[in-house]
PDB file of C-alpha atoms and ligand atoms in Angstrom:
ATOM      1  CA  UNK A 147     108.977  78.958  78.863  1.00 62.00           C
ATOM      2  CA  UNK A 148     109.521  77.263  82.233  1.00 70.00           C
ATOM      3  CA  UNK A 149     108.552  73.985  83.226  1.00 87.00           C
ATOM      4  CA  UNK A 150     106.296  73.881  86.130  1.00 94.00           C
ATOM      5  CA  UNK A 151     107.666  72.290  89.154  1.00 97.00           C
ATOM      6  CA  UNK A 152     105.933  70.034  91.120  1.00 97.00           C
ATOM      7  CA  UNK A 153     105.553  68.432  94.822  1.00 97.00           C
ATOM      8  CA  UNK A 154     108.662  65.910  93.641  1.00 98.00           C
ATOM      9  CA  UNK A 155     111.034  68.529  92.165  1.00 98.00           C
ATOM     10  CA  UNK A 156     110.658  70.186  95.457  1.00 98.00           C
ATOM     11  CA  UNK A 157     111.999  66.791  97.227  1.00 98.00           C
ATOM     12  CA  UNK A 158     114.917  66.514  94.859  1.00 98.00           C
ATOM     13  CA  UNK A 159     115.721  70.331  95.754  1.00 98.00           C
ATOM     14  CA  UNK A 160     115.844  69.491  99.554  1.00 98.00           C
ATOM     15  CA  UNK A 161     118.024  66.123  98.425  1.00 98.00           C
ATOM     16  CA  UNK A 162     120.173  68.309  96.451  1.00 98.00           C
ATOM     17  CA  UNK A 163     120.617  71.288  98.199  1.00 98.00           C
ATOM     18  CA  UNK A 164     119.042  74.005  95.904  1.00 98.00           C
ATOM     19  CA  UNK A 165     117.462  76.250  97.554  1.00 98.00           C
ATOM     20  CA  UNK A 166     113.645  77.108  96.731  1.00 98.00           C
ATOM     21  CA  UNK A 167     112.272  80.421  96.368  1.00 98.00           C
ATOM     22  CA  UNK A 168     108.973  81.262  97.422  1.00 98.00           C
ATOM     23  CA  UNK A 169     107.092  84.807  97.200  1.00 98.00           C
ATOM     24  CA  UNK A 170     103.171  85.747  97.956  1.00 98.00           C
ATOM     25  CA  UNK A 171     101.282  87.257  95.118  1.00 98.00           C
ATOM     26  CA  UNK A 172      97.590  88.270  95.154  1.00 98.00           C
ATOM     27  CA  UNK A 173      96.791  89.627  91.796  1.00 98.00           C
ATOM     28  CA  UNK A 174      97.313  88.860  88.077  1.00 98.00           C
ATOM     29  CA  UNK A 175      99.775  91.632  87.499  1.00 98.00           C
ATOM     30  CA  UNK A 176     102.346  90.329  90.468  1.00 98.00           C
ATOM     31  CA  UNK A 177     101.606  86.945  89.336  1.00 98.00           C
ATOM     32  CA  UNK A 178     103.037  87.601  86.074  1.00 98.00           C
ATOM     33  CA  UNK A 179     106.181  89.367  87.411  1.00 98.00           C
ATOM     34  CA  UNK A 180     106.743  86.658  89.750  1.00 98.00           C
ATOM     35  CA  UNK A 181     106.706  84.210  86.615  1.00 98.00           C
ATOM     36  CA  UNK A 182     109.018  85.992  84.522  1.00 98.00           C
ATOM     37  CA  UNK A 183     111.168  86.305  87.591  1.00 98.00           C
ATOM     38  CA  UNK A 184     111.350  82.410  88.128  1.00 98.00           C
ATOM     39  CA  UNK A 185     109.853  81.573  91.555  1.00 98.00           C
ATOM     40  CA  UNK A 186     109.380  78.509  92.569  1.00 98.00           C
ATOM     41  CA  UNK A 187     106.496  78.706  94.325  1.00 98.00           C
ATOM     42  CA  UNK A 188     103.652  81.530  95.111  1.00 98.00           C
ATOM     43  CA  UNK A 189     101.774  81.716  97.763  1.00 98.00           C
ATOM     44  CA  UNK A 190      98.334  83.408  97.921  1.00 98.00           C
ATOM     45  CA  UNK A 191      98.101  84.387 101.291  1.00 98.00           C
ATOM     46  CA  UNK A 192      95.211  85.569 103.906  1.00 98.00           C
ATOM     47  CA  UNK A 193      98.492  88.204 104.532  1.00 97.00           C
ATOM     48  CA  UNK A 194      95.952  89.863 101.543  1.00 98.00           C
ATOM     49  CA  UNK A 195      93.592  90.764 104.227  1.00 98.00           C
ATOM     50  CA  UNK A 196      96.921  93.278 105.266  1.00 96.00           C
ATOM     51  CA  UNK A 197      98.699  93.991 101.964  1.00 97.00           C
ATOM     52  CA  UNK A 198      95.404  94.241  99.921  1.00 98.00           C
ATOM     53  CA  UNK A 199      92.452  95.232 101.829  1.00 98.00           C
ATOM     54  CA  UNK A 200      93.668  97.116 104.905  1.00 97.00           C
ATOM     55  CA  UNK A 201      92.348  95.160 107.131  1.00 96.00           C
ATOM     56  CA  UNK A 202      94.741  94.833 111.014  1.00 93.00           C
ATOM     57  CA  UNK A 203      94.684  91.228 110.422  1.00 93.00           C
ATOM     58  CA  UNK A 204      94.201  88.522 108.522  1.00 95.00           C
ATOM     59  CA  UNK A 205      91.320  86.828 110.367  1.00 95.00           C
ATOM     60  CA  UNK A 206      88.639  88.972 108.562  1.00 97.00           C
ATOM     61  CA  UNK A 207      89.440  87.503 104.940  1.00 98.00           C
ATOM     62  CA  UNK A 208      87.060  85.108 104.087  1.00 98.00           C
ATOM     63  CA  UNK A 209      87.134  81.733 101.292  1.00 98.00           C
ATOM     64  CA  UNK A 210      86.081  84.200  98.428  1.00 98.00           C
ATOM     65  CA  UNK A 211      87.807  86.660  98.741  1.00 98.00           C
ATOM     66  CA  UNK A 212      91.403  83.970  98.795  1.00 98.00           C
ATOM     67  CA  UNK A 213      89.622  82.184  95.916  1.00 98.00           C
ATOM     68  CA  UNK A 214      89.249  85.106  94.409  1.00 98.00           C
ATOM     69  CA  UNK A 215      92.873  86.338  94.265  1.00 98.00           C
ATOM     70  CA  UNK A 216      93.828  82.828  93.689  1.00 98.00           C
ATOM     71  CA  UNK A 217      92.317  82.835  90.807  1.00 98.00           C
ATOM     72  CA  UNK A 218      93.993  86.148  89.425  1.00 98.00           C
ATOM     73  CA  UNK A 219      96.747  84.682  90.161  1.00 98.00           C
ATOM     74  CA  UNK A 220      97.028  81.207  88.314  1.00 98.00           C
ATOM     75  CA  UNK A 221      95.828  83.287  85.374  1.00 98.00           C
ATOM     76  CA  UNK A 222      98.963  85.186  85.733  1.00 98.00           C
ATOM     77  CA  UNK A 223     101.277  82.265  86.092  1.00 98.00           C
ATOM     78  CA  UNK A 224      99.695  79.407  84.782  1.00 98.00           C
ATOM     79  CA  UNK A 225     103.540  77.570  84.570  1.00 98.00           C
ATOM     80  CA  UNK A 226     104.099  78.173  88.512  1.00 98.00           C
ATOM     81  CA  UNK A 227     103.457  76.630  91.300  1.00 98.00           C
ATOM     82  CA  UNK A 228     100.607  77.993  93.164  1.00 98.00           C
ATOM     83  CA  UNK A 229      99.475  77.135  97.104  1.00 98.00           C
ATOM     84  CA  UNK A 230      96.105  78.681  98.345  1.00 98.00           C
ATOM     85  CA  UNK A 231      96.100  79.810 102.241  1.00 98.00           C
ATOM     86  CA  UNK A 232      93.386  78.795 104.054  1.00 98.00           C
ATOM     87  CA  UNK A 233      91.773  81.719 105.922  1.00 98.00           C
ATOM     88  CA  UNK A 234      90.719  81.356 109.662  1.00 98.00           C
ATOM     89  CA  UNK A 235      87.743  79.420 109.939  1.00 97.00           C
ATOM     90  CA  UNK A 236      87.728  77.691 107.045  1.00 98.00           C
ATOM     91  CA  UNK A 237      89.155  74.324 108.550  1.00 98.00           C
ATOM     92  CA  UNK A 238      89.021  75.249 112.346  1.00 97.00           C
ATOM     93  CA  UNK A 239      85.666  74.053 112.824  1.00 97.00           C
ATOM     94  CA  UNK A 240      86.315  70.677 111.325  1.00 98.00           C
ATOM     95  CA  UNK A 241      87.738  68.313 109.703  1.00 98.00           C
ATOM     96  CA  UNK A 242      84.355  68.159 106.716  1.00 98.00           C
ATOM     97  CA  UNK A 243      84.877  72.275 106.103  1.00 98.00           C
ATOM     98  CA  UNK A 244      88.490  71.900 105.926  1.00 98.00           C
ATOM     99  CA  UNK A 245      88.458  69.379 103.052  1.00 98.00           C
ATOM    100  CA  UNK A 246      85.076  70.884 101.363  1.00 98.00           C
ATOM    101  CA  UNK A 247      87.184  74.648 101.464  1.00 98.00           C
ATOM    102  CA  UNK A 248      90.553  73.403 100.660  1.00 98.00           C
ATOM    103  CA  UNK A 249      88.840  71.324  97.606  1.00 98.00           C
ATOM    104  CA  UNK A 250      87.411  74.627  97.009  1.00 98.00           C
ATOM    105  CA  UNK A 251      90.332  75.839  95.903  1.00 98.00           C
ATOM    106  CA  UNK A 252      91.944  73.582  93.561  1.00 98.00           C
ATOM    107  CA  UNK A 253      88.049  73.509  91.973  1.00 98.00           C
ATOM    108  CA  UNK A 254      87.528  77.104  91.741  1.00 98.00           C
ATOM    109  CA  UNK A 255      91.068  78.551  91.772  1.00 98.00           C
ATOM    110  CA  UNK A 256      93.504  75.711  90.452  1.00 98.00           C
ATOM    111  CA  UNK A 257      95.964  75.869  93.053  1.00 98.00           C
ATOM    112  CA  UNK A 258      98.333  73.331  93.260  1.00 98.00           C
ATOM    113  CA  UNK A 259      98.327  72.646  97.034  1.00 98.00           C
ATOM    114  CA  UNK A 260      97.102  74.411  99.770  1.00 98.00           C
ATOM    115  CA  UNK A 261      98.386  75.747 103.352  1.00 98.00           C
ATOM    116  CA  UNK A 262      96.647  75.673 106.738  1.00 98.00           C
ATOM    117  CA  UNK A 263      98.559  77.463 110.269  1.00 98.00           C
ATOM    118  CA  UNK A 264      99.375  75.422 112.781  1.00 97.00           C
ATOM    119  CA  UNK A 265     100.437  71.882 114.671  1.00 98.00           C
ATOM    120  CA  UNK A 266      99.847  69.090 116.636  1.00 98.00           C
ATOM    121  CA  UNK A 267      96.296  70.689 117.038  1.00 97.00           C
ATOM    122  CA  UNK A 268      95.911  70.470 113.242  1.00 98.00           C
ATOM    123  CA  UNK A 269      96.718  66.633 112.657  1.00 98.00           C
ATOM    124  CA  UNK A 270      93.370  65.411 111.977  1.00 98.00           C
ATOM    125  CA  UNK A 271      92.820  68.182 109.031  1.00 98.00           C
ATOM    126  CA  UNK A 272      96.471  67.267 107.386  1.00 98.00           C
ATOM    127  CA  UNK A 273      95.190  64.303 107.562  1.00 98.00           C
ATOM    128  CA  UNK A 274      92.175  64.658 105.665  1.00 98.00           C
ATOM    129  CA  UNK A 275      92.920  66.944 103.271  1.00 98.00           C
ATOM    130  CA  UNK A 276      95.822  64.453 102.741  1.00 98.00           C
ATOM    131  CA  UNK A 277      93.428  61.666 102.625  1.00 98.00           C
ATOM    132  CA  UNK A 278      91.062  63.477  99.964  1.00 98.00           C
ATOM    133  CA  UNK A 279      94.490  63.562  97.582  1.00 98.00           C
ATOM    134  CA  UNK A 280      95.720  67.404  98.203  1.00 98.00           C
ATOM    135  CA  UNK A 281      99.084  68.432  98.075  1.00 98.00           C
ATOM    136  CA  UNK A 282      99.474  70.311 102.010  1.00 98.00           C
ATOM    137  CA  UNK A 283     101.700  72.335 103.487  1.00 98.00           C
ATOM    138  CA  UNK A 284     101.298  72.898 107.330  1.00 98.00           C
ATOM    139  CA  UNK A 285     102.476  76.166 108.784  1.00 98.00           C
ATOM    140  CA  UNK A 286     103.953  76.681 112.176  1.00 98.00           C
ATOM    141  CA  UNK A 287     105.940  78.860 114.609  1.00 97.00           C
ATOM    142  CA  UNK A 288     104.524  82.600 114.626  1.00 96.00           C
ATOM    143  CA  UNK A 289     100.818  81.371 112.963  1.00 96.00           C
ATOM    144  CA  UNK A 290      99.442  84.619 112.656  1.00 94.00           C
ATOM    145  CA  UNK A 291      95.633  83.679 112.387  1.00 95.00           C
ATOM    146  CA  UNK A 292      96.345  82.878 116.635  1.00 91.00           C
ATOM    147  CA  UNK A 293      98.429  85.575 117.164  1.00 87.00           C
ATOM    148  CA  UNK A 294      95.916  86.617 119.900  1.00 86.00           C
ATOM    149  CA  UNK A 295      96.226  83.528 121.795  1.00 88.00           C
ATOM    150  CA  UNK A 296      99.752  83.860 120.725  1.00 89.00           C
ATOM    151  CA  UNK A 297     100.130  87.458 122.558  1.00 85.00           C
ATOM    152  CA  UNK A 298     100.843  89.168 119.616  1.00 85.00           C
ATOM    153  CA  UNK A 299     102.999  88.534 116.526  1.00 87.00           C
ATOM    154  CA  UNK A 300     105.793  87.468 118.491  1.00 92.00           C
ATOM    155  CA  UNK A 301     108.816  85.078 117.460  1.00 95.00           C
ATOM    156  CA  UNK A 302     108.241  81.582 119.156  1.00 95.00           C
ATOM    157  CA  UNK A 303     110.357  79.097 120.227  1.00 96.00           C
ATOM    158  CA  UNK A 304     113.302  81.245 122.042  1.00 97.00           C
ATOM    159  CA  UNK A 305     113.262  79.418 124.921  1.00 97.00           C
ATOM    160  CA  UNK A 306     113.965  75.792 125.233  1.00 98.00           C
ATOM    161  CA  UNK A 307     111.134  74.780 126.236  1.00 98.00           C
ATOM    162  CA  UNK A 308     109.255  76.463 123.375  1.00 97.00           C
ATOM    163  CA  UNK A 309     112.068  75.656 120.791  1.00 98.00           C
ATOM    164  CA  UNK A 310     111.128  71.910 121.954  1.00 98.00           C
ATOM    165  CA  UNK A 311     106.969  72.708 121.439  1.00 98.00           C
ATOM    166  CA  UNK A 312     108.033  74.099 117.727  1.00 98.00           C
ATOM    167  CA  UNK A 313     109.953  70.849 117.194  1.00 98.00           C
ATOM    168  CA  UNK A 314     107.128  68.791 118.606  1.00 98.00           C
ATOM    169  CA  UNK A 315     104.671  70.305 116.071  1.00 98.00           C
ATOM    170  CA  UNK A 316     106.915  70.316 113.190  1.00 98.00           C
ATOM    171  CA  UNK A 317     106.718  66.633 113.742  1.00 98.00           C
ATOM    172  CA  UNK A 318     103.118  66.115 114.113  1.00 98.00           C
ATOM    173  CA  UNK A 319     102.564  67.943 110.576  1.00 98.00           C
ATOM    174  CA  UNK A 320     104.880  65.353 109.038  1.00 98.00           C
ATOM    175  CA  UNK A 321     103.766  62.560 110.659  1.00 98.00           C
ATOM    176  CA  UNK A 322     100.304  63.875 109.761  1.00 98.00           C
ATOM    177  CA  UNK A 323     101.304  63.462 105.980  1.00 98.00           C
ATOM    178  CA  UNK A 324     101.982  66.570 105.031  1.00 98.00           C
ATOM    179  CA  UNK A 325     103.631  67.240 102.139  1.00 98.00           C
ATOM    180  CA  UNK A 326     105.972  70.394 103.001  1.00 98.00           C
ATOM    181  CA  UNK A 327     106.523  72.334 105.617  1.00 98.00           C
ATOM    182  CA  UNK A 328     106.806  76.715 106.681  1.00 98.00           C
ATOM    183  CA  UNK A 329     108.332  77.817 109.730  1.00 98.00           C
ATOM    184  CA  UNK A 330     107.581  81.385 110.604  1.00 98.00           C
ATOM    185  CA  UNK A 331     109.638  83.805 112.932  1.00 97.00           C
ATOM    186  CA  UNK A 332     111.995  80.842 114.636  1.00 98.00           C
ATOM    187  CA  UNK A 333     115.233  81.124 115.364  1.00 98.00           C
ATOM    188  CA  UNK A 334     117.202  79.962 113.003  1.00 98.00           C
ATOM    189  CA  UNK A 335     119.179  77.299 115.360  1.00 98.00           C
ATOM    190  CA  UNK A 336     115.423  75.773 116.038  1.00 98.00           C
ATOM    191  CA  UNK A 337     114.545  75.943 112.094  1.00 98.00           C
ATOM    192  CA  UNK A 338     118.064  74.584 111.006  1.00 98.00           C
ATOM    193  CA  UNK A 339     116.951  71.550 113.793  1.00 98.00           C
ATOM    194  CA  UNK A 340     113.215  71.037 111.922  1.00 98.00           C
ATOM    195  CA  UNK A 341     114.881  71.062 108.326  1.00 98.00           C
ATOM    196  CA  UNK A 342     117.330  68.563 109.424  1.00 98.00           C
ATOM    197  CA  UNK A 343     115.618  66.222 110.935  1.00 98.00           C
ATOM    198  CA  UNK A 344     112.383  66.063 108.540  1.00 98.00           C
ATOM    199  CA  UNK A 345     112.645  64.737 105.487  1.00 98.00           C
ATOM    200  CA  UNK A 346     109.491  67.177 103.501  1.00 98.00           C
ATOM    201  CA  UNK A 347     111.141  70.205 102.358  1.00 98.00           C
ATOM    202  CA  UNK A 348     110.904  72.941 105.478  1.00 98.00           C
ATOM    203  CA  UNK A 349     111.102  76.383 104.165  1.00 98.00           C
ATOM    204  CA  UNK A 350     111.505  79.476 106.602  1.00 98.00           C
ATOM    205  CA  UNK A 351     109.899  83.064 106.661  1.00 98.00           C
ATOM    206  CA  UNK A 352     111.953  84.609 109.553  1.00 98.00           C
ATOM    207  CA  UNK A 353     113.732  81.543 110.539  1.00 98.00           C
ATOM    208  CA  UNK A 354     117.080  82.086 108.538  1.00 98.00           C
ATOM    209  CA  UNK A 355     118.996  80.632 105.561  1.00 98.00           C
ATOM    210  CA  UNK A 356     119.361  76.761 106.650  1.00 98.00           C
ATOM    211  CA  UNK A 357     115.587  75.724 105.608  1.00 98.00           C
ATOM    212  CA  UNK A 358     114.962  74.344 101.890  1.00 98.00           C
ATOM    213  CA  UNK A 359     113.885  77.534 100.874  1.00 98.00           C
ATOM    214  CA  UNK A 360     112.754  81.029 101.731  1.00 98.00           C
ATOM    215  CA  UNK A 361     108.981  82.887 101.511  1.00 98.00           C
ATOM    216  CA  UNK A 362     108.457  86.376 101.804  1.00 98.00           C
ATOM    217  CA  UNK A 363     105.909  88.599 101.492  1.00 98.00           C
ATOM    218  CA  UNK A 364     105.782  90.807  98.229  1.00 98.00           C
ATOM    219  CA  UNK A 365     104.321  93.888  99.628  1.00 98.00           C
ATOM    220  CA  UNK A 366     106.934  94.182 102.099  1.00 97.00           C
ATOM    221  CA  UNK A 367     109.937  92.997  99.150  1.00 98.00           C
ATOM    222  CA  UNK A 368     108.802  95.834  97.264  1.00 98.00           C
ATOM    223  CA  UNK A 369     108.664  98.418 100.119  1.00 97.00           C
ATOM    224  CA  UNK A 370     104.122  98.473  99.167  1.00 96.00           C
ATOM    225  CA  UNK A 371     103.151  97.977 102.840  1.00 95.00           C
ATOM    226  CA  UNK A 372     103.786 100.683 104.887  1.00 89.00           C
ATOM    227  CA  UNK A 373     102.124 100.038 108.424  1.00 88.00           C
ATOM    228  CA  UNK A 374     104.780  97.689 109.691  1.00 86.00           C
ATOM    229  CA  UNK A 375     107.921  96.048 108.916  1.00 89.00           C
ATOM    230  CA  UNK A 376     109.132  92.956 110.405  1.00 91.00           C
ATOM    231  CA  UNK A 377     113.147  92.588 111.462  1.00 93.00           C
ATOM    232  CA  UNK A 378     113.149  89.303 108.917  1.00 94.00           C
ATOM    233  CA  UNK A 379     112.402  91.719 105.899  1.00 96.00           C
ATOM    234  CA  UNK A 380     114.825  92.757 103.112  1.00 96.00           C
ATOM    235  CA  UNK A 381     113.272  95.890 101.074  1.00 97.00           C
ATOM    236  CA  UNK A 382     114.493  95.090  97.570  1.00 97.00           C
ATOM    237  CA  UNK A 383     112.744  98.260  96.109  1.00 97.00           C
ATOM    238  CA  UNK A 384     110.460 101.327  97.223  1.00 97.00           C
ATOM    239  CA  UNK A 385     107.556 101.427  95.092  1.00 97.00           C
ATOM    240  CA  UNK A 386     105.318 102.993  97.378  1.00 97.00           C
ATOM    241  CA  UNK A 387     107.709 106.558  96.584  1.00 97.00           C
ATOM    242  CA  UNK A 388     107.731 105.470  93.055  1.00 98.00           C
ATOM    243  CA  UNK A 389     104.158 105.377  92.690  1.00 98.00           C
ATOM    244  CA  UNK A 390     103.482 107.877  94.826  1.00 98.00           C
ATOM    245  CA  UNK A 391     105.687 110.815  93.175  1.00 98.00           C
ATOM    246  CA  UNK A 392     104.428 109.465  89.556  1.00 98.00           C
ATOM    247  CA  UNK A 393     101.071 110.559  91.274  1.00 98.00           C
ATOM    248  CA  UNK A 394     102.299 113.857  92.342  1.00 98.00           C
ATOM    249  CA  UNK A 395     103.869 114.261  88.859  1.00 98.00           C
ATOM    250  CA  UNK A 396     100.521 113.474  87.407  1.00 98.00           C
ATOM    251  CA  UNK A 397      98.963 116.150  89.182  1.00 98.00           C
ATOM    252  CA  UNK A 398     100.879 118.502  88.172  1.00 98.00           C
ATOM    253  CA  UNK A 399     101.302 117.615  84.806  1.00 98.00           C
ATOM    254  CA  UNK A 400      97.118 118.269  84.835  1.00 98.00           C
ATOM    255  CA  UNK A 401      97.110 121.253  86.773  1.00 98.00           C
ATOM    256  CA  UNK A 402      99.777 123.110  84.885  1.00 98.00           C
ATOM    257  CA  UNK A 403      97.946 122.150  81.520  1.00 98.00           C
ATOM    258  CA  UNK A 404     100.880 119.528  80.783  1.00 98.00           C
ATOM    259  CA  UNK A 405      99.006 116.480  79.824  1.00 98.00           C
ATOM    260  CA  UNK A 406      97.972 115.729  77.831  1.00 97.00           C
ATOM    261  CA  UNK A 407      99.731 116.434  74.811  1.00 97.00           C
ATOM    262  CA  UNK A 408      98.644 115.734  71.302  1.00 96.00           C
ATOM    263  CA  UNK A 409     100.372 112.309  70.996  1.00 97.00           C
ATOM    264  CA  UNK A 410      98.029 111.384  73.940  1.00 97.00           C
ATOM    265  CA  UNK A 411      94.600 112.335  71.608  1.00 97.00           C
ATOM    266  CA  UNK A 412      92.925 110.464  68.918  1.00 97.00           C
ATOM    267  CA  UNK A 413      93.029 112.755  66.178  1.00 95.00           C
ATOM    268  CA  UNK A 414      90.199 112.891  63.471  1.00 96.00           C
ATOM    269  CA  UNK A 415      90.540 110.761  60.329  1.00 97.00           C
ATOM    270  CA  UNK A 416      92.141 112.608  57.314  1.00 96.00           C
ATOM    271  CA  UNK A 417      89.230 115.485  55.995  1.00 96.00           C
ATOM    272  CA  UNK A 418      87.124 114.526  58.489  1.00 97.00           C
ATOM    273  CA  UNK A 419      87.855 117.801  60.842  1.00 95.00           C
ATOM    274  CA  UNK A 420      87.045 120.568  57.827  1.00 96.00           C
ATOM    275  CA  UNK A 421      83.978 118.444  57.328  1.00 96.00           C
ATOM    276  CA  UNK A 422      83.155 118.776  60.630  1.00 97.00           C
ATOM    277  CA  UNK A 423      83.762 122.040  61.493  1.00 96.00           C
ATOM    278  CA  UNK A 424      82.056 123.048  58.445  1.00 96.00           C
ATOM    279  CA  UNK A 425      78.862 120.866  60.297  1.00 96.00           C
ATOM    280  CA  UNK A 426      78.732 122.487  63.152  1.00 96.00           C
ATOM    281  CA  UNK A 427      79.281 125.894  61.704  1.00 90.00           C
ATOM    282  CA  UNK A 428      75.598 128.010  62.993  1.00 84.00           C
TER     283      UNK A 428
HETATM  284  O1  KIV B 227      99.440  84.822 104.539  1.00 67.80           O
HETATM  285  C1  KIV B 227     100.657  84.781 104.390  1.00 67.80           C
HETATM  286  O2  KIV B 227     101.261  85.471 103.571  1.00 67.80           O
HETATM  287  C2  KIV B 227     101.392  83.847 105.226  1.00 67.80           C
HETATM  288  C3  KIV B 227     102.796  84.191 105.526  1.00 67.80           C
HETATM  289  C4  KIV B 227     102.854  85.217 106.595  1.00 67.80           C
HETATM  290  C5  KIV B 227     103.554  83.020 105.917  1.00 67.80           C
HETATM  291  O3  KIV B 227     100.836  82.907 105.699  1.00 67.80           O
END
């Protein structure tokens, strides 16, 4: 059985150089693949609202529903390390409902630290949640609760000047207190900056190799989620044609009279079927 990392293995990592590997999971099932596959970390994400739910984006999901499927997924890997997202508007409005909803999760969902989107606008609610003992990790670049204000879900910091802003906030989270760090959809001469210079592990989703780890989303690993792909994706697998022609074979396997077969029934007990028969005879 694994041992269960925790916030300080993660700092030895960084300090040694091994990488850490970091997948979403919503549901009991994935959980316990992602466990017997030895990530390091899984993150529930509002990226559910997407990969689970259908909705266009994730600002619909709400604190039960992420509770919900964090709670799935602890039972699935009880030995891994688990971080809850917090959905949009669940610390925006202050810094009170951030710590009452992130304590909601460790209380309800056992979650081992929690993740809220965004930077120097954010310090106060690092803070706190920080303050209140919770293990945080902030979440900037591409933060795709604001990808409105954001103009889409657009890389950030290609410019300079916007490379600087990214810097600026990755700053503020760790001067904030937080414990680790994600960078999302950066170039990777901005992220290989941030991991550098900060001394919480920085991991990268779309901001290349030179961060203390990687996260990706499952769905999109597995080829599930079909409406979009972004460039920093690598399909290992296409289960949405694997599932979907075990479907079609199921059909047909019904319509041609093909299943089920008689190792599929429950067959009467021995002497039972002449006794019935004989029963039901008129
Ligand atoms: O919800 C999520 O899966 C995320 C990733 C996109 C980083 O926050």
């Amino acid at each position: 059985m694994a041992v269960k990392k925790a916030i300080h293995d993660f700092y030895r990592m960084k300090e040694a150089g091994e990488k850490v590997t970091w997948l979403t999971a919503y549901d009991f099932p994935t959980a316990r693949f992602a466990e017997a596959a030895g990530l390091d970390m899984i993150l529930v994400g509002d990226s559910l609202g997407m990969c689970v739910y259908g909705y266009r984006g994730t600002v619909p999901v709400t604190m039960d529903q992420c509770i919900g499927h964090c709670d799935a997924v602890r039972r699935g890997a009880p030995d891994t390390f688990v971080v809850g997202d917090m959905p949009f508007m669940s610390y925006q409005t202050s810094d009170e409902d951030a710590v009452r909803n992130a304590g909601r999760f460790l209380k309800e969902a056992d979650v081992d630290a929690v993740k809220l989107e965004g930077g120097t606008r954010v310090v106060s609610r690092i803070r706190s949640l920080v303050d209140a003992g919770m293990v945080v990790i902030g979440h900037i670049g591409l933060t795709p609760q604001s990808s409105g204000a954001l103009g889409g879900h657009k890389a950030q910091g290609r410019t300079a000047k916007d490379a600087a802003l990214v810097v600026e906030d990755a700053l503020a989270v760790q001067r904030a207190g937080a414990h680790m760090l994600l960078v999302e959809a950066v170039p990777p001469e901005v992220a290989r900056y941030i991991a550098q210079t900060l001394t919480i592990p920085v991991f990268s989703i779309g901001a290349g190799k030179d961060c203390d780890g990687q996260l990706l989303i499952v769905s999109d690993l597995i080829g599930q989620f079909q409406a979009f792909t972004p460039k920093f994706v690598k399909k290992y697998c296409d289960v949405a044609s694997i599932i979907t022609q075990a479907m079609r074979d199921y059909c047909a396997d019904v319509r041609e009279g093909r299943f089920p077969e008689d190792q599929h029934c429950y067959h009467m007990m021995d002497g039972e079927k002449e006794k019935f028969l004989a029963r039901m005879k008129p």
